[in-house]
XYZ file of C-alpha atoms in Angstrom:
746
model
C -64.922 -7.384 28.654
C -61.188 -8.130 28.010
C -58.718 -5.269 28.167
C -56.821 -4.850 24.873
C -54.079 -2.668 26.439
C -53.527 -3.767 30.042
C -52.501 -0.741 32.074
C -50.351 -2.591 34.601
C -47.483 -5.021 34.206
C -46.198 -7.610 36.647
C -42.556 -6.514 36.190
C -43.153 -2.800 36.682
C -41.415 -2.778 40.073
C -38.111 -3.594 38.379
C -37.937 -0.318 36.429
C -40.221 2.058 38.325
C -37.424 3.516 40.516
C -34.849 4.010 37.760
C -33.612 7.525 36.838
C -32.841 7.203 33.089
C -32.267 10.024 30.610
C -31.464 10.403 26.937
C -27.786 10.545 26.033
C -26.289 13.987 25.411
C -25.331 13.013 21.850
C -28.957 12.396 20.884
C -30.690 14.819 18.516
C -34.493 14.854 18.090
C -36.262 16.254 15.023
C -39.941 16.468 14.109
C -41.460 14.794 11.055
C -44.992 14.373 9.794
C -46.308 11.050 8.532
C -49.830 10.993 7.046
C -50.721 14.200 8.900
C -49.484 12.909 12.253
C -46.426 14.320 14.020
C -43.625 11.949 15.016
C -40.229 12.522 16.614
C -37.117 10.946 15.098
C -34.354 10.289 17.622
C -30.827 10.244 16.172
C -27.502 9.474 17.845
C -24.666 10.892 15.722
C -22.035 8.758 17.435
C -23.408 5.461 16.125
C -25.848 6.721 13.462
C -28.754 5.028 15.271
C -32.349 6.126 14.633
C -35.602 5.609 16.500
C -39.101 6.915 15.789
C -41.357 8.029 18.650
C -45.023 8.922 18.655
C -46.425 11.746 20.792
C -47.170 9.595 23.880
C -43.732 7.948 23.841
C -42.003 11.284 23.215
C -43.881 12.867 26.128
C -42.754 10.062 28.421
C -39.125 10.186 27.277
C -39.099 13.974 27.554
C -39.962 13.694 31.240
C -36.993 11.411 31.922
C -34.246 13.909 32.829
C -32.151 11.712 35.116
C -33.849 13.116 38.235
C -37.398 11.816 37.880
C -38.043 8.151 38.321
C -39.771 6.134 35.632
C -42.847 5.860 37.880
C -43.026 9.645 38.344
C -42.683 10.255 34.597
C -45.332 7.618 33.865
C -47.781 9.135 36.370
C -47.267 12.624 34.928
C -47.758 11.276 31.429
C -51.050 9.660 32.492
C -52.250 12.939 33.945
C -51.450 14.814 30.714
C -52.525 12.253 28.090
C -55.126 10.126 29.820
C -55.985 6.991 27.821
C -53.372 7.867 25.178
C -50.524 7.505 27.672
C -48.266 4.437 27.320
C -49.134 1.476 29.503
C -46.611 -0.008 31.896
C -45.868 -2.834 29.466
C -45.364 -0.411 26.576
C -43.108 1.737 28.769
C -40.937 -1.263 29.630
C -40.692 -2.220 25.964
C -39.831 1.368 24.958
C -37.094 1.672 27.572
C -35.612 -1.658 26.522
C -35.508 -0.710 22.863
C -33.923 2.678 23.563
C -31.367 1.124 25.904
C -30.453 -1.558 23.344
C -30.065 1.137 20.655
C -27.644 2.986 22.980
C -29.937 6.029 23.096
C -30.724 5.838 26.813
C -28.370 6.298 29.748
C -29.193 4.716 33.119
C -27.674 2.796 36.007
C -29.472 -0.537 35.829
C -29.846 -2.838 38.833
C -29.777 -6.577 38.190
C -33.572 -6.831 38.036
C -33.876 -4.147 35.364
C -30.917 -5.573 33.474
C -32.758 -8.870 33.200
C -35.838 -7.033 31.971
C -33.894 -5.745 28.960
C -32.174 -9.055 28.385
C -34.621 -10.125 25.699
C -33.778 -7.043 23.658
C -30.048 -7.707 23.983
C -30.629 -11.289 22.943
C -32.503 -10.072 19.894
C -29.600 -7.807 18.920
C -27.170 -10.630 19.585
C -29.129 -12.888 17.242
C -29.086 -10.174 14.592
C -25.311 -9.782 14.908
C -24.766 -13.532 14.775
C -26.968 -13.785 11.709
C -25.092 -10.885 10.188
C -21.742 -12.623 10.698
C -22.843 -16.105 9.698
C -24.731 -15.044 6.567
C -22.039 -15.804 4.010
C -24.221 -14.596 1.158
C -24.577 -11.048 2.495
C -21.511 -9.809 4.381
C -20.666 -6.129 4.839
C -17.143 -5.020 5.668
C -16.860 -1.277 6.510
C -13.612 0.272 5.280
C -13.539 4.100 5.348
C -15.431 7.149 6.569
C -16.230 9.189 3.415
C -17.934 12.085 5.209
C -15.005 14.511 4.996
C -14.416 13.669 1.350
C -18.089 14.311 0.546
C -17.904 17.667 2.347
C -15.001 18.707 0.115
C -16.485 17.536 -3.189
C -20.124 18.467 -2.561
C -19.667 21.852 -4.251
C -18.445 20.092 -7.399
C -21.067 17.346 -7.648
C -24.062 18.633 -5.678
C -25.589 20.160 -8.832
C -26.406 16.633 -10.052
C -29.538 16.624 -7.894
C -30.701 20.119 -8.800
C -32.498 21.790 -11.749
C -29.357 21.865 -13.898
C -28.720 18.202 -13.128
C -32.264 17.366 -14.226
C -31.684 19.109 -17.586
C -28.420 17.196 -18.103
C -30.087 13.910 -17.114
C -32.949 14.409 -19.567
C -30.501 15.392 -22.293
C -28.458 12.216 -21.822
C -31.587 10.073 -21.846
C -32.928 11.709 -25.030
C -29.538 11.435 -26.760
C -29.358 7.716 -25.912
C -32.840 7.072 -27.317
C -31.998 8.997 -30.492
C -28.727 7.088 -30.934
C -30.398 3.698 -30.533
C -33.244 4.712 -32.849
C -30.796 5.726 -35.569
C -29.294 2.212 -35.639
C -32.210 0.912 -37.702
C -34.902 -1.696 -37.282
C -32.533 -4.458 -36.156
C -31.533 -2.675 -32.943
C -34.092 -4.737 -30.999
C -32.625 -7.983 -32.288
C -29.113 -6.831 -31.334
C -30.199 -5.870 -27.817
C -32.052 -9.154 -27.246
C -29.229 -11.164 -28.793
C -26.711 -9.637 -26.407
C -28.899 -10.440 -23.407
C -28.909 -14.147 -24.301
C -25.151 -14.305 -23.811
C -24.946 -12.103 -20.725
C -24.006 -15.072 -18.474
C -21.701 -16.790 -20.953
C -18.278 -17.601 -19.398
C -16.500 -15.359 -21.901
C -18.600 -12.431 -20.628
C -18.066 -12.928 -16.892
C -15.192 -10.442 -16.579
C -17.090 -7.714 -18.449
C -20.221 -8.449 -16.435
C -18.437 -8.113 -13.113
C -16.577 -4.938 -14.129
C -19.864 -3.409 -15.299
C -21.599 -4.498 -12.101
C -18.883 -3.048 -9.850
C -18.754 0.248 -11.779
C -22.526 0.586 -11.804
C -22.930 -0.128 -8.089
C -20.089 2.209 -7.135
C -21.774 5.079 -8.991
C -25.134 4.003 -7.557
C -23.901 4.147 -3.954
C -22.097 7.446 -4.463
C -25.380 8.827 -5.771
C -27.064 7.967 -2.473
C -24.194 9.500 -0.501
C -24.110 12.755 -2.494
C -27.892 13.210 -2.314
C -27.926 12.482 1.417
C -25.162 14.992 2.055
C -26.726 17.662 -0.205
C -30.233 17.525 1.279
C -28.849 17.088 4.813
C -26.966 20.348 4.393
C -30.052 22.102 3.014
C -32.329 20.938 5.844
C -29.765 21.455 8.604
C -29.775 17.809 9.690
C -26.184 17.237 8.619
C -26.623 14.305 6.223
C -23.617 12.437 7.634
C -22.324 9.449 5.685
C -19.749 7.758 7.900
C -19.528 4.254 6.475
C -18.305 3.016 3.116
C -17.086 -0.478 2.466
C -17.361 -3.711 0.552
C -20.408 -5.939 0.582
C -20.056 -9.568 -0.505
C -23.311 -10.327 -2.300
C -23.298 -14.073 -3.053
C -19.480 -13.973 -2.730
C -19.299 -11.061 -5.205
C -17.597 -7.933 -3.785
C -19.434 -4.686 -4.512
C -19.225 -1.267 -2.819
C -21.824 0.058 -0.379
C -22.428 3.170 1.725
C -24.588 3.773 4.792
C -26.889 6.727 4.032
C -29.308 6.033 6.880
C -28.993 9.632 8.086
C -31.596 10.447 5.431
C -34.119 9.348 8.081
C -33.584 12.727 9.751
C -34.675 14.716 6.676
C -37.971 16.459 7.389
C -39.226 16.553 3.792
C -40.549 13.258 2.454
C -39.645 14.404 -1.060
C -36.013 14.823 -0.043
C -35.994 11.377 1.559
C -37.541 9.924 -1.592
C -34.918 11.703 -3.711
C -32.136 10.170 -1.628
C -33.721 6.772 -2.270
C -33.956 7.483 -6.017
C -30.459 8.972 -6.313
C -28.830 5.637 -7.098
C -31.234 4.896 -9.944
C -30.874 8.501 -11.145
C -27.126 7.933 -11.533
C -27.606 4.492 -13.078
C -29.926 5.724 -15.823
C -27.428 8.464 -16.678
C -24.679 5.838 -16.818
C -26.872 3.564 -18.958
C -27.505 6.443 -21.386
C -23.783 7.085 -21.824
C -23.117 3.341 -22.200
C -25.853 3.047 -24.848
C -24.258 5.790 -26.946
C -20.818 4.171 -26.608
C -22.238 0.759 -27.528
C -23.996 2.123 -30.607
C -20.852 3.835 -31.903
C -18.215 1.127 -31.338
C -17.295 -2.025 -33.212
C -19.073 -5.276 -32.483
C -15.881 -7.158 -31.493
C -14.161 -4.486 -29.404
C -13.654 -4.629 -25.644
C -15.275 -1.224 -25.144
C -18.352 -2.394 -27.070
C -18.777 -5.478 -24.862
C -18.184 -3.543 -21.634
C -20.629 -0.805 -22.709
C -23.359 -3.365 -23.379
C -22.901 -4.939 -19.945
C -23.006 -1.534 -18.254
C -26.135 -0.625 -20.214
C -27.799 -3.928 -19.280
C -26.933 -3.748 -15.570
C -27.776 -0.042 -15.211
C -31.142 -0.312 -16.964
C -32.699 -3.784 -16.845
C -31.537 -4.740 -13.340
C -32.354 -1.251 -12.058
C -35.943 -1.448 -13.299
C -36.521 -5.042 -12.174
C -34.938 -4.765 -8.735
C -34.002 -1.283 -7.501
C -37.088 0.347 -8.965
C -39.470 -2.377 -7.801
C -41.326 -1.153 -4.666
C -42.369 -4.714 -3.787
C -38.753 -5.701 -3.093
C -36.731 -4.157 -0.294
C -34.532 -2.030 -2.496
C -34.624 1.644 -3.437
C -38.157 1.537 -4.820
C -39.427 0.194 -1.500
C -37.927 3.061 0.505
C -39.222 5.608 -1.997
C -42.736 4.189 -1.649
C -42.406 4.063 2.131
C -41.393 7.723 2.245
C -44.017 8.989 -0.196
C -46.804 6.943 1.451
C -45.516 8.121 4.851
C -45.507 4.600 6.279
C -42.056 3.860 7.777
C -41.039 0.198 8.104
C -43.733 -0.749 5.605
C -42.557 -4.309 4.917
C -42.231 -5.430 8.539
C -45.465 -3.763 9.587
C -47.346 -5.342 6.693
C -46.253 -8.791 7.885
C -47.280 -7.892 11.426
C -50.661 -6.714 10.137
C -51.382 -10.065 8.463
C -50.364 -11.808 11.675
C -52.586 -9.420 13.638
C -55.592 -10.375 11.469
C -54.944 -14.047 12.190
C -54.495 -13.534 15.923
C -57.434 -11.175 16.294
C -60.098 -12.688 14.060
C -59.082 -16.355 13.739
C -57.503 -17.178 17.068
C -59.702 -14.775 19.061
C -56.814 -12.949 20.775
C -58.554 -9.776 21.964
C -55.420 -7.969 23.124
C -53.635 -8.374 19.783
C -51.957 -5.126 18.755
C -52.770 -3.594 15.365
C -49.593 -2.143 13.766
C -51.691 0.192 11.577
C -52.419 3.652 12.930
C -55.395 4.443 10.677
C -57.934 2.903 8.319
C -55.910 3.903 5.277
C -52.842 2.175 6.712
C -54.925 -0.995 7.094
C -55.418 -0.960 3.325
C -51.745 -0.223 2.575
C -50.377 -2.876 4.921
C -52.787 -5.610 3.825
C -52.283 -5.269 0.079
C -48.555 -4.617 0.354
C -48.102 -7.835 2.331
C -49.899 -9.858 -0.333
C -48.277 -8.136 -3.318
C -44.731 -8.167 -1.928
C -44.999 -11.826 -0.936
C -46.156 -12.818 -4.409
C -43.453 -10.666 -6.007
C -40.670 -12.228 -3.946
C -41.793 -15.691 -4.968
C -42.053 -14.774 -8.661
C -38.701 -12.971 -8.728
C -36.948 -15.810 -6.902
C -38.358 -18.421 -9.275
C -37.557 -16.235 -12.268
C -33.947 -15.717 -11.182
C -33.492 -19.430 -10.555
C -34.942 -20.374 -13.952
C -32.854 -17.746 -15.723
C -29.658 -18.954 -14.062
C -30.548 -22.593 -14.693
C -31.207 -21.859 -18.387
C -27.975 -19.912 -18.835
C -25.804 -22.369 -16.876
C -27.325 -25.672 -18.005
C -24.169 -26.387 -20.022
C -21.978 -25.780 -16.957
C -22.962 -28.477 -14.399
C -20.416 -27.345 -11.785
C -21.948 -23.861 -11.675
C -25.483 -25.209 -11.833
C -24.790 -27.180 -8.652
C -23.950 -23.894 -6.889
C -27.276 -22.443 -8.044
C -29.127 -25.484 -6.696
C -27.327 -25.193 -3.337
C -28.233 -21.502 -3.080
C -31.849 -22.261 -4.001
C -32.001 -24.960 -1.326
C -30.554 -22.544 1.241
C -33.148 -19.946 0.238
C -35.956 -22.477 0.709
C -34.545 -23.348 4.127
C -34.399 -19.693 5.181
C -37.742 -18.603 3.706
C -39.882 -21.665 4.404
C -38.428 -24.177 6.867
C -37.130 -21.775 9.518
C -40.275 -19.546 9.570
C -42.473 -22.643 9.853
C -40.381 -23.890 12.766
C -40.632 -20.536 14.528
C -44.360 -20.423 13.927
C -44.860 -23.885 15.448
C -42.764 -22.920 18.463
C -44.765 -19.714 18.902
C -48.060 -21.555 18.524
C -47.306 -24.100 21.238
C -45.181 -22.123 23.701
C -45.904 -18.401 23.469
C -47.328 -16.903 26.690
C -49.356 -14.512 24.537
C -51.593 -17.410 23.463
C -52.033 -18.820 26.969
C -55.808 -18.295 27.082
C -56.541 -19.006 23.402
C -53.971 -21.705 22.666
C -56.573 -24.418 22.145
C -58.506 -22.295 19.661
C -55.300 -21.195 17.922
C -54.045 -24.760 17.463
C -57.427 -26.119 16.376
C -58.098 -23.324 13.846
C -54.569 -23.617 12.465
C -54.893 -27.383 11.993
C -58.364 -26.938 10.505
C -57.059 -24.305 8.082
C -54.172 -26.559 7.106
C -56.520 -29.498 6.524
C -58.872 -27.319 4.489
C -55.952 -26.097 2.350
C -54.817 -29.684 1.741
C -58.327 -30.721 0.707
C -58.889 -27.708 -1.539
C -55.457 -27.877 -3.170
C -54.799 -31.590 -3.265
C -58.185 -33.331 -3.409
C -60.913 -31.142 -4.884
C -60.749 -31.066 -8.721
C -60.274 -27.569 -10.121
C -60.757 -26.252 -13.655
C -57.767 -27.256 -15.740
C -57.010 -25.049 -18.703
C -54.079 -24.271 -20.939
C -53.697 -21.384 -23.338
C -51.847 -20.700 -26.551
C -51.379 -17.589 -28.634
C -52.700 -17.711 -32.173
C -53.312 -15.597 -35.257
C -56.285 -15.476 -37.608
C -55.478 -16.264 -41.233
C -57.556 -16.919 -44.385
C -58.221 -20.592 -44.944
C -57.616 -20.129 -48.689
C -54.620 -17.942 -49.320
C -51.886 -17.740 -51.938
C -48.636 -15.859 -51.452
C -47.503 -13.669 -54.327
C -43.824 -13.497 -55.343
C -41.853 -11.488 -57.864
C -41.546 -13.604 -61.024
C -38.290 -12.009 -62.173
C -35.735 -9.366 -61.284
C -36.846 -5.829 -62.093
C -37.878 -2.347 -61.049
C -41.509 -1.808 -60.015
C -43.248 0.622 -62.384
C -46.878 0.102 -61.409
C -48.811 -1.501 -58.565
C -52.387 -2.334 -57.728
C -53.546 -0.693 -54.529
C -53.896 -3.208 -51.720
C -57.402 -4.067 -50.514
C -56.167 -3.684 -46.940
C -55.934 0.094 -47.400
C -58.791 0.813 -49.811
C -62.032 2.529 -48.886
C -64.350 0.432 -46.763
C -61.932 -0.563 -44.017
C -62.125 -3.747 -41.984
C -65.822 -4.382 -42.593
C -65.389 -4.340 -46.371
C -62.334 -6.558 -46.004
C -64.227 -9.151 -43.961
C -67.206 -9.067 -46.329
C -64.986 -9.704 -49.340
C -65.852 -6.444 -51.067
C -63.394 -5.009 -53.640
C -62.244 -8.558 -54.382
C -60.359 -9.176 -57.626
C -60.638 -11.994 -60.133
C -58.014 -14.590 -60.865
C -55.481 -13.253 -63.370
C -55.874 -9.607 -62.425
C -52.704 -7.533 -62.763
C -51.117 -6.812 -59.361
C -47.635 -5.488 -60.095
C -45.879 -4.291 -63.252
C -42.102 -4.338 -63.404
C -39.430 -3.449 -65.921
C -35.955 -4.796 -66.549
C -33.922 -2.674 -68.938
C -31.162 -5.244 -69.065
C -33.550 -7.899 -70.404
C -35.049 -5.389 -72.865
C -31.582 -4.570 -74.191
C -30.745 -8.273 -74.320
C -33.915 -8.906 -76.356
C -32.983 -6.167 -78.855
C -29.504 -7.658 -79.227
C -30.967 -11.110 -79.815
C -33.309 -9.759 -82.515
C -30.367 -8.052 -84.244
C -28.319 -11.246 -83.966
C -31.173 -13.255 -85.487
C -31.475 -10.808 -88.443
C -27.761 -11.164 -89.113
C -27.954 -14.971 -88.955
C -30.914 -15.015 -91.361
C -28.923 -12.989 -93.880
C -25.999 -15.402 -93.494
C -28.379 -18.330 -93.952
C -29.808 -16.936 -97.209
C -26.280 -16.445 -98.647
C -25.205 -19.907 -97.525
C -28.127 -21.616 -99.317
C -26.754 -20.458 -102.693
C -23.092 -21.398 -102.052
C -22.656 -23.947 -99.227
C -25.585 -26.101 -98.069
C -23.607 -27.528 -95.125
C -22.824 -24.022 -93.845
C -26.507 -23.143 -94.216
C -27.426 -26.061 -91.906
C -24.999 -24.792 -89.265
C -26.385 -21.244 -89.436
C -29.915 -22.628 -89.266
C -29.103 -24.370 -85.982
C -27.703 -21.100 -84.618
C -30.919 -19.338 -85.641
C -32.966 -21.914 -83.724
C -30.781 -21.398 -80.653
C -31.245 -17.626 -80.846
C -34.998 -18.122 -81.249
C -34.978 -20.228 -78.066
C -33.107 -17.485 -76.215
C -35.595 -14.907 -77.501
C -38.460 -17.097 -76.277
C -36.799 -17.411 -72.861
C -36.345 -13.648 -72.596
C -39.968 -13.123 -73.642
C -41.013 -15.573 -70.897
C -38.980 -13.696 -68.279
C -40.306 -10.384 -69.504
C -43.808 -11.769 -69.174
C -43.075 -12.642 -65.559
C -42.375 -8.986 -64.884
C -46.142 -8.592 -64.775
C -47.453 -10.275 -61.635
C -50.997 -11.653 -61.826
C -53.367 -12.789 -59.093
C -52.977 -16.579 -58.654
C -56.556 -16.860 -57.397
C -59.626 -14.751 -56.775
C -59.902 -12.851 -53.527
C -58.521 -9.767 -51.824
C -55.092 -8.362 -52.612
C -53.334 -7.922 -49.213
C -50.064 -6.008 -49.365
C -50.067 -3.066 -46.913
C -46.615 -1.786 -47.992
C -47.104 -2.189 -51.741
C -47.188 1.564 -52.379
C -43.687 1.897 -50.886
C -42.376 -0.713 -53.337
C -43.028 1.484 -56.370
C -39.656 2.247 -57.948
C -37.883 -0.433 -55.889
C -35.814 -3.255 -57.348
C -37.283 -6.673 -56.563
C -35.445 -9.948 -56.931
C -36.909 -13.123 -58.349
C -38.868 -14.956 -55.640
C -39.118 -11.974 -53.286
C -42.475 -11.964 -51.372
C -44.843 -9.154 -52.324
C -48.174 -9.908 -50.672
C -51.117 -12.297 -50.471
C -54.349 -12.971 -52.299
C -56.825 -14.395 -49.837
C -60.505 -14.943 -49.192
C -61.197 -13.347 -45.771
C -64.697 -14.762 -45.603
C -63.253 -18.121 -44.608
C -60.962 -17.715 -41.597
C -58.853 -20.298 -39.831
C -56.882 -19.818 -36.615
C -53.271 -20.973 -36.382
C -52.135 -21.508 -32.785
C -48.568 -22.170 -31.683
C -48.283 -24.619 -28.784
C -45.336 -26.343 -27.176
C -45.009 -30.106 -27.068
C -46.674 -30.432 -23.667
C -49.868 -28.622 -24.663
C -50.061 -30.425 -28.006
C -49.532 -33.768 -26.254
C -52.315 -33.080 -23.731
C -54.738 -32.080 -26.476
C -53.948 -35.197 -28.508
C -54.200 -37.460 -25.455
C -57.492 -36.006 -24.227
C -59.008 -35.700 -27.699
C -60.552 -32.295 -26.994
C -62.329 -30.934 -30.080
C -63.712 -27.613 -28.793
C -61.822 -24.495 -27.748
C -62.622 -20.986 -26.589
C -61.169 -17.992 -28.424
C -60.537 -14.567 -26.891
C -59.569 -11.558 -28.989
C -56.320 -9.848 -28.028
C -57.136 -6.480 -26.464
C -60.870 -7.282 -26.201
C -61.235 -9.599 -23.172
C -65.047 -9.360 -23.204
C -65.411 -10.999 -26.646
C -65.503 -14.806 -26.707
C -65.767 -17.120 -29.688
C -65.987 -20.873 -30.010
C -63.887 -23.015 -32.310
C -63.221 -26.611 -33.329
C -59.763 -28.137 -33.701
C -59.286 -29.328 -37.276
C -55.685 -30.462 -37.317
C -52.511 -30.642 -35.220
C -49.265 -30.635 -37.171
C -47.632 -34.072 -36.856
C -44.137 -32.652 -36.263
C -42.621 -29.633 -34.592
C -41.523 -26.603 -36.573
C -39.829 -23.273 -35.876
C -41.288 -21.023 -38.593
C -44.034 -18.856 -37.086
C -47.265 -18.448 -39.053
C -47.107 -14.678 -38.425
C -44.677 -12.082 -37.090
C -47.447 -10.964 -34.720
C -46.760 -14.005 -32.520
C -43.090 -13.153 -31.903
C -41.464 -10.989 -29.229
C -40.596 -8.215 -31.655
C -44.264 -7.616 -32.508
C -45.547 -7.953 -28.931
C -46.278 -11.687 -29.010
C -45.363 -14.269 -26.381
C -43.166 -16.560 -28.483
C -39.399 -16.176 -28.093
C -37.770 -15.646 -31.480
C -34.255 -16.334 -32.672
C -32.263 -13.084 -32.407
C -30.383 -14.019 -35.596
C -33.606 -13.649 -37.591
C -34.229 -9.908 -38.093
C -37.704 -10.649 -39.476
C -38.788 -12.245 -36.185
C -40.303 -15.297 -37.891
C -38.059 -18.038 -36.456
C -38.966 -19.324 -32.994
C -36.285 -20.164 -30.434
C -37.843 -23.567 -29.753
C -39.840 -26.038 -31.799
C -43.622 -25.768 -31.590
C -46.702 -27.497 -32.942
C -49.170 -25.639 -35.137
C -52.812 -26.248 -34.217
C -55.410 -25.249 -36.812
C -58.800 -24.217 -35.447
C -61.958 -23.360 -37.350
C -63.945 -20.607 -35.574
C -67.676 -21.036 -35.429
C -68.185 -17.334 -36.112
C -65.325 -16.428 -38.417
C -66.801 -13.141 -39.623
C -65.779 -11.492 -36.353
C -62.104 -12.135 -37.101
C -59.833 -10.365 -39.564
C -56.706 -11.756 -41.237
C -53.632 -11.085 -39.100
C -55.632 -10.534 -35.900
C -53.955 -11.965 -32.782
C -56.088 -14.104 -30.462
C -55.657 -16.318 -27.401
C -57.000 -19.864 -27.552
C -58.064 -21.677 -24.370
C -58.183 -25.468 -24.210
C -60.371 -26.913 -21.423
C -58.788 -30.075 -20.011
C -60.337 -32.540 -17.525
C -60.486 -31.055 -13.973
C -57.545 -31.831 -11.709
C -56.499 -30.686 -8.168
C -54.361 -27.565 -8.079
C -51.378 -29.343 -6.522
C -51.436 -31.948 -9.286
C -51.581 -29.177 -11.893
C -48.649 -27.393 -10.257
C -46.623 -30.616 -10.167
C -47.317 -31.243 -13.855
C -46.242 -27.692 -14.681
C -42.980 -28.060 -12.740
C -42.157 -31.393 -14.375
C -42.941 -30.010 -17.844
C -40.714 -27.030 -17.179
C -37.833 -29.258 -16.050
C -38.215 -31.515 -19.085
C -38.373 -28.564 -21.452
C -35.429 -26.632 -20.028
C -33.075 -29.460 -19.114
C -34.182 -32.102 -21.664
C -34.574 -34.863 -19.069
């Protein structure tokens, strides 16, 4: 039976006679992770941290500069038995502590060479740190003394009183935005579309720098406050400038939060930056809502609000990316180094169960950690890919009219692909063919890897897979007439809408309470026209009297007056016609659908203003909005049948038949329910407060459901079109090409 943890190591003789000890500047504190006690080693001189389990701590505690490593290891074996570190683990532990400058020892040449691999690793990290032009940190000052002086003034921010103030700012911001009216959403979305416009670059950078400065100070203040409370110090010795994609922003090193014993305090230090950003966003929202649309303060406030809210939620608050949300999750779940260990766990599964490497080390310490590490590795990997693609597409869309800047985006994307894909693949190949760890299972490792690669190629590039595309749609009556105001006037009486009468949705679908053609829907009154009619009648009476007098004296004058009487009669007839239009009648038989009709009573309506619909809900048709690519595929394949899924009811499926595809693109949505403002998926033009104008042209596809009685007018559905099967790689390539054609018009 193979030994998973070999007790002995061939290089043990090189370190066994050393007399190492921990440096005098090292401080050790206890912490509990998932019910298990660990020891955190901290060196205040270089702010270095290291986490030790009980076996490693027992071994290190025996190294006092007098005992040899062999004596300490033997004593540790006597005390801990099988839980004691092996010789290989001891060598690795000593090397890591020595590289972190936590261990003091006089090393002979043999032992120095043993730790060489750790020094080389650090050297590679430093070289990568210096050569990574997209992420350079330049330390400038030590803010620890300044934080000590000002902690009494600002420490309340992360206490009960600070929580009350924070909630008050947030509530005031929501109230201020809500009081702006129904078009506040359109204004917010409209501003976001121009966030990367060249004219906004200065405001964007100023907002970004201000937001990140407050964010980093939040971390520093929280670290200092809770460090003081717990007695760990909470030192913050580094503050400087970080060049993030050549953009200078401030940063602080608050890694001393590792020494905090309470996981809630560590999580609060991680959340402190977002805490400050949301407070800043609340203040910026109130400033934006109460300043002029063309002022500098208004533009700067919007950028601050956008950066401190949207970017905070998408990035800092996202636990699947290695920002604040990740460290908060790591602390609360009590799994330090979650991201790296999750990658190691996936690699452990491959080595242990695919390559057959029995001595593979599992980075998880319990069954529950197995679950955390496995699912976090999958979720974080998918999230990084989605966020990276999303950022690239957003930048490409915003900068498509600036080719010189778009080239920079393409270069950065290519560099990211090189770092994330090419280099890891090269390292993996080198490990697979040259690692001593795989000496006994190299043949199986290479063969299973090649077999897995071949299987993936066959499954993704050869085997046909279901090929479907989807479009959002809305149910509408097949026979429907829109009702408009026939003239200007004040509403004096209305007919109650069938959409709110007794019987509900079932009565609506069954056509109950339907009205006949010509039924009165709305009664209006126009006092100006009534007064005009009275004046015309008086004018006609006067003209008739003049006409009668003229017949006896001057026949020619009588003819002139007679023509004037006919003109007045025509005006009276016109006024009577307009007055008749003040009563709105049903243009057809069906149900009267006007949910807000009761609110229109007493309102002034203009001629041609929409009021509602008269429709027959027993005959439903579905109107789907599809882009040019989907419409072209459907036309080319000639697919008649579709599947319909109700929005919010995924278990209900209906069948339908395509009746017609509009021959030309349009931008007027068939219903507000399909736009962003109403929760739909179609981007709408921010200049249209009604949310009925789409940002891009679309094709309207009309579908007749086979069981229309299950649908109600205005109900949102999702339509699925089943296309001929195609390999997944071919489908992905088609999607990429369609996206490029749609966004860049090539």
